[in-house]
Short mmCIF file of C-alpha atoms in Angstrom, two decimals:
data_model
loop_
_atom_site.label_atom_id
_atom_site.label_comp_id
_atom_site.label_asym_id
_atom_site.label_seq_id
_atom_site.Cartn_x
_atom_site.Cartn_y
_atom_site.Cartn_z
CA UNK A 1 -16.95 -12.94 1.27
CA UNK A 2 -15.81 -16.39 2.67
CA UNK A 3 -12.08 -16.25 4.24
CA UNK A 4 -10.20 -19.22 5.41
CA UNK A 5 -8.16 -18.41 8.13
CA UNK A 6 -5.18 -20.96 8.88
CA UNK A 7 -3.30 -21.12 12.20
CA UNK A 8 -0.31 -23.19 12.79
CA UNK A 9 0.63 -24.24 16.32
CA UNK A 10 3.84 -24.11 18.05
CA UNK A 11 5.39 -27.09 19.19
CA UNK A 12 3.63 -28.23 22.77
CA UNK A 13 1.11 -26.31 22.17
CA UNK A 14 -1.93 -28.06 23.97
CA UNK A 15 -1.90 -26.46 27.56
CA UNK A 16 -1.70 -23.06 25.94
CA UNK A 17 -4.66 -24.18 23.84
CA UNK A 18 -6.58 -25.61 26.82
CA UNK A 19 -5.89 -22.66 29.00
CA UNK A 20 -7.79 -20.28 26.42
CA UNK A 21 -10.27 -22.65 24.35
CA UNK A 22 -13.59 -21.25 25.78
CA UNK A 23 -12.25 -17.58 24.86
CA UNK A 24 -11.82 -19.04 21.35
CA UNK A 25 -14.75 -21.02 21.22
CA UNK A 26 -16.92 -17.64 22.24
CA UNK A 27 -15.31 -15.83 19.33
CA UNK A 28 -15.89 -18.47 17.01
CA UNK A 29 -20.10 -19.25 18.38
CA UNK A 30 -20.73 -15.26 18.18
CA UNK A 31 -19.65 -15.90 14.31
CA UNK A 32 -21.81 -18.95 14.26
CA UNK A 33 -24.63 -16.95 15.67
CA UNK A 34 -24.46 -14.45 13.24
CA UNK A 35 -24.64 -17.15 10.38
CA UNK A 36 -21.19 -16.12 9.66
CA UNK A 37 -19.22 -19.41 10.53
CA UNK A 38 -18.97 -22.04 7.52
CA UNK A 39 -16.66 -24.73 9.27
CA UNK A 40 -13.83 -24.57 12.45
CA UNK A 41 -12.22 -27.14 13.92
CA UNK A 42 -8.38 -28.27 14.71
CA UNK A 43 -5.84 -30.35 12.94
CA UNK A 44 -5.04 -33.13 15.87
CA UNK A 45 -1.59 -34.04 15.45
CA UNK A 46 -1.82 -37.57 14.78
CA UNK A 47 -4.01 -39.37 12.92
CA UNK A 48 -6.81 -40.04 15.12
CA UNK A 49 -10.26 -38.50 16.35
CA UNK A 50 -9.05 -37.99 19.87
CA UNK A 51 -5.51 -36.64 19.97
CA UNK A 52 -5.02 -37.45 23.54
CA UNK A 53 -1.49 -35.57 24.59
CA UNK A 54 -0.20 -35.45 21.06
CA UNK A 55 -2.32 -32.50 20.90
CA UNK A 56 -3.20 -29.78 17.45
CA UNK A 57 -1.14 -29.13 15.11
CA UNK A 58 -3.26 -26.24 13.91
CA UNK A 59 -6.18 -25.12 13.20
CA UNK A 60 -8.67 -23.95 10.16
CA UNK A 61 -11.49 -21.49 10.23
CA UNK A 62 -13.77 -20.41 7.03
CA UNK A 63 -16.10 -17.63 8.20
CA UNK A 64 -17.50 -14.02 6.36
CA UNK A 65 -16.29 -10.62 6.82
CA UNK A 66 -16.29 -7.79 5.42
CA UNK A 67 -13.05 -7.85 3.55
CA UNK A 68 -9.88 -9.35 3.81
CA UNK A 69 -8.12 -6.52 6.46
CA UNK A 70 -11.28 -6.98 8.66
CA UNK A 71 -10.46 -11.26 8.47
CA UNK A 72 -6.90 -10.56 9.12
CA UNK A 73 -7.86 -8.01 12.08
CA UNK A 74 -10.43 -11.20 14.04
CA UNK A 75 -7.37 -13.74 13.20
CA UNK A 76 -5.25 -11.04 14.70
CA UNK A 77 -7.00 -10.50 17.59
CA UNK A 78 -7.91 -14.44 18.13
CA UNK A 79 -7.02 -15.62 22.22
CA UNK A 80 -4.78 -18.12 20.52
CA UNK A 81 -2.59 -15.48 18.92
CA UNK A 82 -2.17 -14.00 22.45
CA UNK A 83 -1.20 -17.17 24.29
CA UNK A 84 1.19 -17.91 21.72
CA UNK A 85 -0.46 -21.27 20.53
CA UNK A 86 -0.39 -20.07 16.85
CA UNK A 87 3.52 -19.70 15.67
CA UNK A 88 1.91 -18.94 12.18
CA UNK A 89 -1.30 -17.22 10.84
CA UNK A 90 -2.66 -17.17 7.41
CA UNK A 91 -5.82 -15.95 6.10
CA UNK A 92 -6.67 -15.88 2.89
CA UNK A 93 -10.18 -15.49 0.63
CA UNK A 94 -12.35 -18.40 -0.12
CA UNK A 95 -14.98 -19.03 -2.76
CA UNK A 96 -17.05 -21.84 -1.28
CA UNK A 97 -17.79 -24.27 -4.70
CA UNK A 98 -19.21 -27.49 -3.51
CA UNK A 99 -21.66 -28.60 -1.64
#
């Protein structure tokens, strides 16, 4: 089943995010490699395609697992959880409609 998992940055939160983005990114291409990845990307903090210094506000990741304890468990264990760039995480099950 499809999970959306949502993460919600602390405040200043792009050097954290910088320090550990290619541990991220790995996590996330392994789930992309598996044809398990839907969609992942960030929320930039203002409303442009290059947040410059203003930085994420969050970000959103729709990917399969198992079950819901097994999506909470790779949210949980997500390098951005352990640098403290996510103040909030949410993950929840998604039924993909359109396209």
């Amino acid at each position: 089943m499809w999970y959306a998992i949502y993460g919600l940055d602390v405040a200043d939160s792009l050097e954290r995010r910088k320090s550990v983005r290619p541990a991220h990114l790995e996590r996330l291409h392994a789930l992309r490699d598996q044809g398990r990845l839907m969609l992942a990307g960030p929320f930039p903090a203002i409303d442009a395609e290059d947040a410059g210094p203003a930085g994420f506000s969050g970000s959103l990741i729709v990917a399969e697992f198992e079950d819901l304890a097994a999506a909470r468990a790779w949210a949980d264990a997500d390098p951005y959880v352990a640098a403290g760039v996510y103040r909030q995480v949410d993950v929840r099950p998604f039924r993909k409609v359109l396209p």
